Coordinates of C-alpha atoms in Angstrom, one line a residue:
M215 CA 10.5 -1.0 5.3
K216 CA 14.2 -1.0 4.5
G217 CA 16.1 2.1 5.4
E218 CA 13.5 3.2 8.0
P219 CA 13.5 2.5 11.7
M220 CA 11.4 -0.5 12.7
A221 CA 7.8 0.5 13.4
Q222 CA 7.8 -1.8 16.4
S223 CA 9.6 0.8 18.5
D224 CA 7.0 3.6 18.1
P225 CA 3.5 3.0 19.3
T226 CA 2.1 5.6 16.8
E227 CA 3.7 3.8 13.9
I228 CA 2.6 0.4 15.2
L229 CA -1.0 1.6 15.3
L230 CA -0.9 3.4 11.9
R231 CA 1.0 0.8 10.0
H232 CA -0.9 -2.2 11.4
H233 CA -4.2 -0.4 10.8
R234 CA -3.4 0.0 7.1
W235 CA -2.0 -3.5 6.7
A236 CA -5.0 -5.2 8.5
N237 CA -7.5 -3.3 6.5
D238 CA -5.7 -4.3 3.3
Q239 CA -5.6 -7.9 4.3
L240 CA -9.4 -7.9 4.9
L241 CA -10.1 -6.2 1.6
N242 CA -7.9 -8.7 -0.2
A243 CA -9.8 -11.6 1.3
C244 CA -13.1 -10.1 0.0
V245 CA -12.0 -9.7 -3.6
A246 CA -13.2 -13.2 -4.6
L247 CA -16.6 -12.7 -3.0
S248 CA -19.8 -12.1 -5.0
D249 CA -22.0 -9.1 -4.4
E250 CA -24.5 -11.6 -2.9
Q251 CA -21.8 -12.6 -0.3
L252 CA -20.8 -9.0 0.4
D253 CA -24.5 -8.2 1.1
H254 CA -25.3 -11.4 3.0
E255 CA -27.1 -10.4 6.2
F256 CA -25.6 -11.5 9.5
E257 CA -26.9 -10.8 13.0
M258 CA -23.9 -8.8 14.1
G259 CA -22.6 -5.3 13.9
L260 CA -23.8 -3.5 10.7
G261 CA -25.1 -6.7 9.3
T262 CA -23.1 -7.2 6.0
L263 CA -19.5 -7.1 4.9
R264 CA -20.1 -4.3 2.5
R265 CA -21.8 -2.0 5.1
T266 CA -19.1 -2.8 7.7
L267 CA -16.2 -2.1 5.3
T268 CA -17.9 1.1 4.2
H269 CA -18.3 2.1 7.8
I270 CA -14.6 1.5 8.6
A271 CA -13.6 3.8 5.7
G272 CA -16.3 6.4 6.6
A273 CA -15.2 6.5 10.2
I274 CA -11.5 7.0 9.3
R275 CA -12.5 9.8 6.9
G276 CA -14.8 11.4 9.5
W277 CA -12.2 11.4 12.3
G278 CA -9.5 12.5 9.8
D279 CA -11.7 15.5 9.0
M280 CA -12.1 16.2 12.7
I281 CA -8.4 16.1 13.6
A282 CA -7.5 18.2 10.5
G283 CA -10.1 20.9 11.6
R284 CA -12.0 20.5 8.3
E285 CA -15.7 20.4 7.6
Q286 CA -17.0 16.8 7.6
H287 CA -17.3 15.0 4.2
P288 CA -20.7 13.5 3.5
R289 CA -21.1 10.1 5.2
L290 CA -19.9 7.2 3.1
E291 CA -22.4 4.9 4.9
E292 CA -25.2 6.6 3.0
Q293 CA -23.9 5.0 -0.3
R294 CA -23.7 1.5 -1.6
L295 CA -20.1 1.2 -2.7
S296 CA -18.4 -1.4 -4.8
L297 CA -15.5 -3.2 -3.2
E298 CA -13.2 -1.2 -5.5
D299 CA -14.8 2.0 -4.4
I300 CA -14.5 1.0 -0.7
R301 CA -10.8 0.2 -1.3
K302 CA -10.3 3.6 -2.9
A303 CA -12.1 5.5 -0.1
L304 CA -10.3 3.5 2.5
T305 CA -6.9 4.2 1.0
E306 CA -7.6 7.9 0.6
A307 CA -9.0 8.2 4.2
T308 CA -6.1 6.2 5.6
D309 CA -3.5 8.3 3.7
D310 CA -5.1 11.5 5.0
F311 CA -5.5 10.2 8.6
E312 CA -1.8 9.1 8.7
T313 CA -0.6 12.5 7.3
T314 CA -2.7 14.5 9.7
T315 CA -1.8 12.3 12.7
R316 CA 1.9 12.6 12.0
A317 CA 1.7 16.4 11.5
H318 CA 0.4 17.1 15.0
D319 CA 1.5 16.4 18.5
L320 CA -0.6 13.6 20.0
D321 CA -1.4 15.6 23.1
S322 CA -2.8 18.5 21.1
I323 CA -6.6 19.0 21.1
A324 CA -8.9 18.6 18.1
T325 CA -12.4 19.9 18.2
G326 CA -15.3 19.0 15.9
S327 CA -19.1 18.8 15.7
R328 CA -21.5 16.1 14.9
G329 CA -25.3 16.0 15.3
G330 CA -25.3 19.5 16.8
R331 CA -22.8 18.6 19.6
T332 CA -19.2 19.8 19.9
F333 CA -16.5 17.4 21.0
S334 CA -12.9 17.9 21.9
F335 CA -10.3 15.1 22.2
T336 CA -6.5 14.7 22.2
R337 CA -5.2 13.6 18.8
G338 CA -3.6 10.6 20.6
G339 CA -7.0 9.6 21.9
V340 CA -8.5 9.9 18.4
L341 CA -5.7 7.8 16.9
T342 CA -6.3 5.1 19.5
H343 CA -10.1 5.2 19.0
V344 CA -9.9 5.0 15.2
T345 CA -7.5 2.1 15.2
T346 CA -9.3 0.1 17.9
H347 CA -12.7 0.9 16.3
A348 CA -11.5 -0.6 13.0
M349 CA -10.1 -3.6 14.8
H350 CA -13.5 -4.2 16.4
H351 CA -15.2 -4.1 13.1
R352 CA -12.5 -6.2 11.4
A353 CA -13.2 -8.9 13.9
Q354 CA -16.9 -8.8 12.9
C355 CA -15.8 -9.1 9.3
L356 CA -13.6 -12.1 10.0
N357 CA -16.6 -13.8 11.7
M358 CA -18.7 -13.0 8.6
L359 CA -16.0 -14.4 6.3
R360 CA -15.7 -17.5 8.4
R361 CA -19.5 -18.0 8.2
L362 CA -19.2 -17.6 4.4
G363 CA -16.7 -20.4 4.4
V364 CA -13.6 -18.4 3.6
D365 CA -10.5 -20.4 4.6
P366 CA -7.9 -19.4 5.5
L367 CA -9.0 -16.2 7.1
P368 CA -6.8 -13.2 6.5
P369 CA -4.2 -12.3 9.2
S370 CA -5.2 -9.3 11.2
S371 CA -3.6 -9.1 14.6
V372 CA -0.8 -6.8 15.6
L373 CA 1.3 -9.9 16.5
E374 CA 0.7 -11.3 12.9
W375 CA 1.7 -7.9 11.5
M376 CA 4.9 -7.8 13.6
M377 CA 5.9 -11.4 12.5
M378 CA 4.9 -11.0 8.8
V379 CA 5.8 -7.4 8.0
D380 CA 8.1 -5.9 10.6
P381 CA 10.1 -8.7 12.2
V382 CA 12.8 -7.8 14.8

């Protein structure tokens, strides 16, 4: 981004910017797929591209609620969303997560509840979890896309992001 310092010098910005970019690359690769392909069952992870993409968005939203100190939204995973609705949910959740992450010190503590249990984590730990959790599921999606015959696969690694989006 012109006029701004390169994100490559700030680990928080690397994680946040790469996270958004890689999710966008994955969604863009899914645009040409049919509903049948989005719902094709695979023996990995959550089983389908649609469920996995919905889970990525839902997890970002849930953790964003936690670090903001808000009541949890209803779980996205309980819905069958269109790809357009997944993109909208993912964009909104990512915008919120980025804003909340940047508004707090990474060593500050966030506390939230789920399933009757209370958890406390540093916001830096949550940032790391959210971005690596999404990377784990994006890898599953890439494997699903490969099995569906998508070629080329979308770029997704931090190295690809650095070379394509934020070169030194």
